[in-house]
Short mmCIF file of C-alpha atoms in Angstrom, two decimals:
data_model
loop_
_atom_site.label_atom_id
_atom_site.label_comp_id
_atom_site.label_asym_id
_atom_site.label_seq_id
_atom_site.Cartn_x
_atom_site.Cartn_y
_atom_site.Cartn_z
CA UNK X 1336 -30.58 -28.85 24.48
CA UNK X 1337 -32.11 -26.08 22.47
CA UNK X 1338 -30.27 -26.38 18.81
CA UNK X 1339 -30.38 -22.71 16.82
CA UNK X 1340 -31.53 -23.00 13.36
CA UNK X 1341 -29.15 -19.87 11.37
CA UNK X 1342 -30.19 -21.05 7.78
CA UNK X 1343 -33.09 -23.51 6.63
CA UNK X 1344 -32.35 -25.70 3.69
CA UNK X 1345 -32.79 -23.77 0.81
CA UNK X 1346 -32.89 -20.42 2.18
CA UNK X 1347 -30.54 -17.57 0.90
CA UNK X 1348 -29.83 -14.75 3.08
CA UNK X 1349 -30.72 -11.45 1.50
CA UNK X 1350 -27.82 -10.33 0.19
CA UNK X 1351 -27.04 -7.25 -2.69
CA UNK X 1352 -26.18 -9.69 -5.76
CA UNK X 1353 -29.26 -9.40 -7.51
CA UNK X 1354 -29.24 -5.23 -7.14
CA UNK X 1355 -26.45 -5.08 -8.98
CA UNK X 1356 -27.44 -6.94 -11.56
CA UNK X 1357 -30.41 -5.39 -12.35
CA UNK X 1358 -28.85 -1.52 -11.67
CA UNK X 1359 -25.02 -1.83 -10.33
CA UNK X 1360 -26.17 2.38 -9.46
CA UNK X 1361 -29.12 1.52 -7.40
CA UNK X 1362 -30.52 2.54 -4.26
CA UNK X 1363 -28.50 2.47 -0.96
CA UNK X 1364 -30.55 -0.51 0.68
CA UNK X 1365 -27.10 -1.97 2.45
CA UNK X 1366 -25.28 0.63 3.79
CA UNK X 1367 -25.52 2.76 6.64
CA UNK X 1368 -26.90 5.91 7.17
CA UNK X 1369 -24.28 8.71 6.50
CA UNK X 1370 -21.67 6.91 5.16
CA UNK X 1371 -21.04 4.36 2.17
CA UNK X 1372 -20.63 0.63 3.79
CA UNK X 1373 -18.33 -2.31 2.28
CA UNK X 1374 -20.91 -3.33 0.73
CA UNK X 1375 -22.63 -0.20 -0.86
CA UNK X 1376 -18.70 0.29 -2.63
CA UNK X 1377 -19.22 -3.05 -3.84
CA UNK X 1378 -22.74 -3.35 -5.52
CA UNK X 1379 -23.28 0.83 -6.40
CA UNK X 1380 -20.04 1.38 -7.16
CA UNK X 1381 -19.88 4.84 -8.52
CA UNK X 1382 -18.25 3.48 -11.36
CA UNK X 1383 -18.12 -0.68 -12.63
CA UNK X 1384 -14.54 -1.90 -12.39
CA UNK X 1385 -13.29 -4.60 -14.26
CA UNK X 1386 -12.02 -6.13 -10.53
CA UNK X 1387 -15.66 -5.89 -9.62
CA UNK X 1388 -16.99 -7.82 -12.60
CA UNK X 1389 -14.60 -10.23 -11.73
CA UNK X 1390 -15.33 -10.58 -8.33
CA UNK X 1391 -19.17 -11.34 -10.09
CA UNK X 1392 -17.93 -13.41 -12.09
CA UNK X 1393 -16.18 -15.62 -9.08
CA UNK X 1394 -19.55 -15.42 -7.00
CA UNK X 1395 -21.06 -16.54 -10.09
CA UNK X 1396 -19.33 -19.64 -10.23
CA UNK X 1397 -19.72 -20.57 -6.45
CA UNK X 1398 -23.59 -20.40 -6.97
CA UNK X 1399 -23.45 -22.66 -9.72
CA UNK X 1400 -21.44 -25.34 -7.78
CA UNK X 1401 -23.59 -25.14 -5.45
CA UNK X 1402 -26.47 -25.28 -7.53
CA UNK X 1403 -25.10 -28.06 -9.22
CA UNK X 1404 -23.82 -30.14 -6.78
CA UNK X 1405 -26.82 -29.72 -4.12
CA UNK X 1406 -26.69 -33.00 -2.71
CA UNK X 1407 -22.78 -32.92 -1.62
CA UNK X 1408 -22.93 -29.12 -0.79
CA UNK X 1409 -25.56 -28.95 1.21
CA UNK X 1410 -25.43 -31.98 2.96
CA UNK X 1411 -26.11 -30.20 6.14
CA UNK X 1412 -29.41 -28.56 6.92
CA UNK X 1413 -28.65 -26.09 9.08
CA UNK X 1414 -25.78 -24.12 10.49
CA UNK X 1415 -25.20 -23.56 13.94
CA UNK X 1416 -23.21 -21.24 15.75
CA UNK X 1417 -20.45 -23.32 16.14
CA UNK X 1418 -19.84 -23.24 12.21
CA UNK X 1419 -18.92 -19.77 12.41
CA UNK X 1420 -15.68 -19.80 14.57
CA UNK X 1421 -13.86 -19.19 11.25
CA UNK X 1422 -15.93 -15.85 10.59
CA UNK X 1423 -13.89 -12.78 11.67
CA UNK X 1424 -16.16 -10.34 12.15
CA UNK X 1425 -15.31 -6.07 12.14
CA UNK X 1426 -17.72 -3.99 13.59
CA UNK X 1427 -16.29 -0.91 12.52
CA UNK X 1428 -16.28 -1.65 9.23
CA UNK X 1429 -19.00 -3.55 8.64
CA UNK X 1430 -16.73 -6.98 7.31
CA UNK X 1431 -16.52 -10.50 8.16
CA UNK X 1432 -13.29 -12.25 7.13
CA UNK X 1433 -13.76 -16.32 6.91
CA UNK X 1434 -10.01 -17.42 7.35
CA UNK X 1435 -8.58 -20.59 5.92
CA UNK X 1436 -5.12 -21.53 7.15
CA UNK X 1437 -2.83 -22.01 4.67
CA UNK X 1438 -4.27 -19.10 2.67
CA UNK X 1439 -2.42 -15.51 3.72
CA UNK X 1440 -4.69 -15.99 6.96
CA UNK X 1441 -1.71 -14.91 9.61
CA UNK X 1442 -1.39 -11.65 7.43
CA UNK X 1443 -5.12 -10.97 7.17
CA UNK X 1444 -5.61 -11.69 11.23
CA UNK X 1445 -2.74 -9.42 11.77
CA UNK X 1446 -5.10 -6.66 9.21
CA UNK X 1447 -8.25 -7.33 10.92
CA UNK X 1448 -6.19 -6.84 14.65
CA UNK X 1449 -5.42 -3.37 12.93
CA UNK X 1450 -8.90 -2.59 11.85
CA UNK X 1451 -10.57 -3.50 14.95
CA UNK X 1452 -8.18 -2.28 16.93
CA UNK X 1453 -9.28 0.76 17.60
CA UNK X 1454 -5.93 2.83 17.46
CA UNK X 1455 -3.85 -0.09 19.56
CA UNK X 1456 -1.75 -1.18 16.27
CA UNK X 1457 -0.77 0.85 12.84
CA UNK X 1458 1.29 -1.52 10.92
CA UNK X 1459 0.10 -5.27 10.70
CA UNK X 1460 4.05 -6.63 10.50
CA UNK X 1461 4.57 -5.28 13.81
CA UNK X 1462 2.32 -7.88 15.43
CA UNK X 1463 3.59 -11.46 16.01
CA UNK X 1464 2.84 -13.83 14.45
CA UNK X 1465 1.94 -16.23 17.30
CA UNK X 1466 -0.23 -13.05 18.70
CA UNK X 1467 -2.57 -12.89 15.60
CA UNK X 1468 -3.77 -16.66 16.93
CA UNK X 1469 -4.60 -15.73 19.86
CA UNK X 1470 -8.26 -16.70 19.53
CA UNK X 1471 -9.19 -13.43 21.83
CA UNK X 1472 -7.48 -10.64 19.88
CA UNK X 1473 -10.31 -11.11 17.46
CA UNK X 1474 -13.92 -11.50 17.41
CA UNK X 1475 -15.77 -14.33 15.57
CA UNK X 1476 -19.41 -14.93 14.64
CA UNK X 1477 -20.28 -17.85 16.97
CA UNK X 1478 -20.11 -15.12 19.62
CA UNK X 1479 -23.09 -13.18 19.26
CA UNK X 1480 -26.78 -14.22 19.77
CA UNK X 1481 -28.67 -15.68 16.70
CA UNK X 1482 -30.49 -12.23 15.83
CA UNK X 1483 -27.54 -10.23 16.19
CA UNK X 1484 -25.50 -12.99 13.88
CA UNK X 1485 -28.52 -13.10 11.24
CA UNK X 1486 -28.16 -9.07 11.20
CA UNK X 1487 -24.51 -8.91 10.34
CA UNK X 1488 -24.67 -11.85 7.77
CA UNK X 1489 -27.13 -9.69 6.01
CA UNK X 1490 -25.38 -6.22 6.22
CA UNK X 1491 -21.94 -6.99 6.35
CA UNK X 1492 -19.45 -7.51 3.47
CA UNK X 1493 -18.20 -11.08 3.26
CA UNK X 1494 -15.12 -11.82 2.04
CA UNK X 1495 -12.69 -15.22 2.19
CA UNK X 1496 -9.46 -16.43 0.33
CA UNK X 1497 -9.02 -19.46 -1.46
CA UNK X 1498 -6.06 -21.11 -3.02
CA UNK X 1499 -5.16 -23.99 -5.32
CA UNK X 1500 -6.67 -27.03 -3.31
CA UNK X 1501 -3.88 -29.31 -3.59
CA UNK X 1502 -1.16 -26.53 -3.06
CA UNK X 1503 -2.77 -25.81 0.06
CA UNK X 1504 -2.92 -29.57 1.23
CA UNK X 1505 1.03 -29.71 0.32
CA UNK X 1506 1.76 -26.56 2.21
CA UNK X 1507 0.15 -27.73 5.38
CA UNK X 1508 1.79 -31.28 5.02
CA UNK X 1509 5.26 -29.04 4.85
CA UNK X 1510 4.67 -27.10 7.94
CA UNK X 1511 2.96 -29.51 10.02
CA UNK X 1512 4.69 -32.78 9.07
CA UNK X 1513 8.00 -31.59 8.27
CA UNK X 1514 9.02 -28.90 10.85
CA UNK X 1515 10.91 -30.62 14.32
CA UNK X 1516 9.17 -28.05 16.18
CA UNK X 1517 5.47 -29.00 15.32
CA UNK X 1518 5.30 -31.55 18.26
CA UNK X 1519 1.71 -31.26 19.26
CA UNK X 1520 0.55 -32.08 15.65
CA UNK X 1521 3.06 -34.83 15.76
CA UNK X 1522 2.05 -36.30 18.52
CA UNK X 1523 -1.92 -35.64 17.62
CA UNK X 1524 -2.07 -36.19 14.39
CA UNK X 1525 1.42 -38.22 13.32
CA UNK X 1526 1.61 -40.48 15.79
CA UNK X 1527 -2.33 -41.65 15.04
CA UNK X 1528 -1.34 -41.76 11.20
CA UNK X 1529 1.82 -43.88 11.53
CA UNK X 1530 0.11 -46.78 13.88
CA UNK X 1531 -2.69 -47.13 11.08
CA UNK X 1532 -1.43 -46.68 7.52
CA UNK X 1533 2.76 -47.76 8.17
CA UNK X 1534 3.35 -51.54 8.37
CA UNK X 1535 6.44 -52.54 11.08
CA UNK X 1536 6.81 -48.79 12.23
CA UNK X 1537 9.24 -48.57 14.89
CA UNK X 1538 8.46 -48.16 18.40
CA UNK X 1539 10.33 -44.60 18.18
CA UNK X 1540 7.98 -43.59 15.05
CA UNK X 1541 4.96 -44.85 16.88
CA UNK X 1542 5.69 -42.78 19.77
CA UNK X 1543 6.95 -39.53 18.26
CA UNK X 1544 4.70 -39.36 15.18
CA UNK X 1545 7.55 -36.70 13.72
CA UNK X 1546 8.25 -38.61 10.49
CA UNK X 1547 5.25 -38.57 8.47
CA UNK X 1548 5.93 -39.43 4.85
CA UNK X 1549 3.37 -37.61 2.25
CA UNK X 1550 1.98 -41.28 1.17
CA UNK X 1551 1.43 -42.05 4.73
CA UNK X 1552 -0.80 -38.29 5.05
CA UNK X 1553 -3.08 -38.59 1.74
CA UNK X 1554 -3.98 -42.26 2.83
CA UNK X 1555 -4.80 -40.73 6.41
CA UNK X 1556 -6.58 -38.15 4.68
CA UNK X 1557 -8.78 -40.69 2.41
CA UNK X 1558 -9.24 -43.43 4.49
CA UNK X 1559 -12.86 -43.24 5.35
CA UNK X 1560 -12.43 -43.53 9.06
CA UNK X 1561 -10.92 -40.72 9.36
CA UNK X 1562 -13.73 -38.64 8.31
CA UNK X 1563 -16.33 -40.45 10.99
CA UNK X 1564 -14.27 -40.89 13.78
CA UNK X 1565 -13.72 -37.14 13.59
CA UNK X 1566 -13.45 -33.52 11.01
CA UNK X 1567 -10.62 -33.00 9.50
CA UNK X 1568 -7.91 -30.56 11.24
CA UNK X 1569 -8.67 -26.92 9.84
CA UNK X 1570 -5.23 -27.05 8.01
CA UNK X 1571 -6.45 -29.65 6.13
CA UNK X 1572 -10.06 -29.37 6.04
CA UNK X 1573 -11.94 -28.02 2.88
CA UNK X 1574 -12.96 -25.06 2.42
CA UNK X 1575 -16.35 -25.51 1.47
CA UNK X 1576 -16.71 -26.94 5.57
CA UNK X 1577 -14.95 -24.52 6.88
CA UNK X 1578 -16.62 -21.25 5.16
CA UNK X 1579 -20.02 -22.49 4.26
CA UNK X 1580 -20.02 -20.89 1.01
CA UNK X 1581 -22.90 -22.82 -0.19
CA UNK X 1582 -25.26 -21.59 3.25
CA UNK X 1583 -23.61 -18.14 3.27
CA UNK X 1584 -23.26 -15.83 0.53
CA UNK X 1585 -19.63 -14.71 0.74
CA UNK X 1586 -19.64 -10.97 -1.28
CA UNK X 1587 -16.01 -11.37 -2.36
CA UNK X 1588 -13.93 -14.25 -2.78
CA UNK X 1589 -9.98 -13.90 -2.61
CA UNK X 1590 -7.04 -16.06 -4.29
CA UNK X 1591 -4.00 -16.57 -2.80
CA UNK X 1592 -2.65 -16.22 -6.65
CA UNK X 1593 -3.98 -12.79 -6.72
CA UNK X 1594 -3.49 -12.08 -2.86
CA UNK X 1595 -2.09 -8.63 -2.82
CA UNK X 1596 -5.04 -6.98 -5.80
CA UNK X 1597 -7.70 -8.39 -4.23
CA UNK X 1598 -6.61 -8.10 -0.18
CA UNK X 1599 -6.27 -4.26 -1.51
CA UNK X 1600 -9.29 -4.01 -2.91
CA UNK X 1601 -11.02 -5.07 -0.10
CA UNK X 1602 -9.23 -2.53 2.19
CA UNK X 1603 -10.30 0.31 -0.70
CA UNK X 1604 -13.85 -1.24 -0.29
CA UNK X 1605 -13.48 -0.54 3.50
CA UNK X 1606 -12.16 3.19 3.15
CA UNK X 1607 -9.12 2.68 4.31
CA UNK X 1608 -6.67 1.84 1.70
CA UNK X 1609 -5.19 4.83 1.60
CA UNK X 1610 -3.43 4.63 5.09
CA UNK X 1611 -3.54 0.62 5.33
CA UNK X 1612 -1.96 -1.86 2.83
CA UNK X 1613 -1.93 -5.75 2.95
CA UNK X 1614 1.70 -6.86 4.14
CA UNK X 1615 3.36 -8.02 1.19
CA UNK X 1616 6.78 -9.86 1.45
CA UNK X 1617 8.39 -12.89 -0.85
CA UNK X 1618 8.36 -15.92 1.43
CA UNK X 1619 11.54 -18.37 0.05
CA UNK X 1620 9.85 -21.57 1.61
CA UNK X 1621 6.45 -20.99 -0.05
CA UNK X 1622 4.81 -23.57 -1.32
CA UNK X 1623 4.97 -23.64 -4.92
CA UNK X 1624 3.20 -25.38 -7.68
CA UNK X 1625 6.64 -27.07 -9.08
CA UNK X 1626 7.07 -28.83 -5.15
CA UNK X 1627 3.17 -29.74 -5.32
CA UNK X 1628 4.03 -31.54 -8.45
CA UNK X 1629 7.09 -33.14 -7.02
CA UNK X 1630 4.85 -34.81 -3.78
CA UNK X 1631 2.46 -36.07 -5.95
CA UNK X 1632 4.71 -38.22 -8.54
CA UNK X 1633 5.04 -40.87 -5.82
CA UNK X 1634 0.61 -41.00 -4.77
CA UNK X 1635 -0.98 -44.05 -6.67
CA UNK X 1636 -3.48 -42.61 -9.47
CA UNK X 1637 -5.82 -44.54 -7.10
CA UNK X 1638 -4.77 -42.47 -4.14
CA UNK X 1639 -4.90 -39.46 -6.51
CA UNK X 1640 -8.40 -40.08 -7.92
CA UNK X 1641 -9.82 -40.63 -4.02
CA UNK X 1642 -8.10 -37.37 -2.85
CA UNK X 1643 -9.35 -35.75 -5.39
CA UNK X 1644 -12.95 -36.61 -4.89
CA UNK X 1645 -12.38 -35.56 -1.44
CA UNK X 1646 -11.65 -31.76 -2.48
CA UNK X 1647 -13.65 -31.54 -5.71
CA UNK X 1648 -15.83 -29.20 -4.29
CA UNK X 1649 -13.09 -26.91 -3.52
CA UNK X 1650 -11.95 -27.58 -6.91
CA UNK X 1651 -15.11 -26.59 -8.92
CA UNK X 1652 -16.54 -23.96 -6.83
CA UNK X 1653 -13.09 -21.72 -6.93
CA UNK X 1654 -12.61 -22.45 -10.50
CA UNK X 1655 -9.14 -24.54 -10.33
CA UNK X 1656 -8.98 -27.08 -13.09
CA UNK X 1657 -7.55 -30.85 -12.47
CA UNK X 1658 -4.22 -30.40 -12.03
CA UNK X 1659 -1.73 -31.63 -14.84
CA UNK X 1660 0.27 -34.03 -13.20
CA UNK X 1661 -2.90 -35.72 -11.64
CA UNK X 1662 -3.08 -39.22 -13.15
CA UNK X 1663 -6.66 -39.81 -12.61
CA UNK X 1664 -8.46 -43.55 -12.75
#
């Protein structure tokens, strides 16, 4: 079986970092012929922001995690195309969206179903939810041929969206664990965790899986089995394997703390902010940092200290410090 080689160890794809440091104004080497791309807007601006010296600034520190952490980042050699399902990609506008669940990434499907869309939808609320999932309404990476992905790596803006690592873990612990009507990640996921990390569960717990406590999830999550027998769910996995950040060089990197700025900046970098905003819409049940807290207090600082090895990556390379309430060994 023929395995495709994307990136060899070590290699950077050309990208238009280094232009703008050495003339922000330069020459229009990434952009297409007649019209400013993505990525011309972003490295010649026609005038320096101080949102694109921070999005510098947040590339910045990526590169240096990775830099500094070589051994755990770049564990794998190579990619393959079957590391890029999470890559959105827009032809029209010249952008690939890496989408993290947990992080905004309904609302930004539901965008990129309006950008590539051709006409077929004007307001990104209008589509359902459940319909901006649907793994066909969009276009990823892994489906074009290895030239054709190399090409738009190289000449498309890049963008993903982070948030705070544990916040997100909490958040998909709420909506997968704690919801009645999540039965298939019961029965996938909760069932598997109750048989191995709760003593005398009950037949009925065994066989539902629909009463996952937090403890139960975190031990699941650190246990060292879990990680060979199989990856972790995307909900859950980190963000560094699911985006590649240290074997692709992402142009702009979101937060879920600043999600409507930068999700509009991006659509201003595109040329079409003027007719299309990023939904915005104050979500009761969100998960906060005050109810991350609260899960925690009852996780052993051993527990702690192991998950938090687990997502240090994540941790460093978005720039989140240790969290407060973190009792650490």
């Amino acid at each position: 079986m023929d395995v495709w080689i994307l990136l060899e160890e070590g290699f950077q794809l050309p990208s238009c970092s280094a232009v703008m440091r050495r003339n922000p104004f330069g020459m229009d080497i990434c952009c297409r012929k007649g019209s400013r791309s993505p990525l011309q807007e972003l490295y010649n601006p026609t005038q320096l922001s101080n949102t694109a010296i921070l999005h510098q600034i947040r590339r910045d520190q990526v590169t240096d995690t990775c830099r500094a952490n070589s051994v755990l980042s770049r564990k794998r050699r190579v990619l393959t195309p079957n590391d890029l399902k999470h890559l959105v990609v827009d032809e029209d506008h010249e952008m690939i969206y890496c989408y993290v669940p947990k992080v905004a990434c309904t609302n930004w499907k539901r965008v990129m179903m309006v950008l590539t869309g051709r006409g077929k939808y004007s307001d990104p609320m209008e589509i359902p939810a459940n319909e901006a999932h649907v793994s066909s309404n969009l276009k990823t990476l892994n489906q074009y041929s290895i030239p054709e992905i190399n090409h738009r790596l190289k000449n498309y803006m890049k963008f993903l969206f982070v948030r705070e690592p544990f916040e997100r873990l909490v958040s998909a612990y709420r909506n997968k664990f704690t919801q009645k009507y999540n039965t298939s990640f019961h029965k996938r996921y909760g069932t598997k965790i109750v048989r191995r990390q709760r003593k005398n569960a009950t037949q009925e717990a065994l066989r539902k899986g629909d009463d996952v406590k937090f403890e139960e999830f975190v031990a699941y999550l650190i246990d060292p089995h879990t990680q060979r027998e199989e990856p972790f769910n995307e909900h859950w996995q980190t963000v560094y394997s699911l985006c590649h950040p240290c074997h692709i060089h992402y142009d702009l990197i979101g937060k879920y703390e600043t999600l409507e700025e930068d999700s509009n900046y991006i659509l201003q970098l595109a040329g079409v902010g003027n007719y299309l905003k990023f939904p915005t819409y104050a979500k009761s049940t969100r998960t906060t940092d005050e109810m991350t807290t609260e899960f925690f207090q009852n996780i052993s600082s051993e527990h702690q200290t192991q998950l938090y090895e687990v997502y240090k990556l994540d941790f460093l390379m978005f720039n989140y410090s240790v969290p407060s309430y973190l009792k650490l060994e």
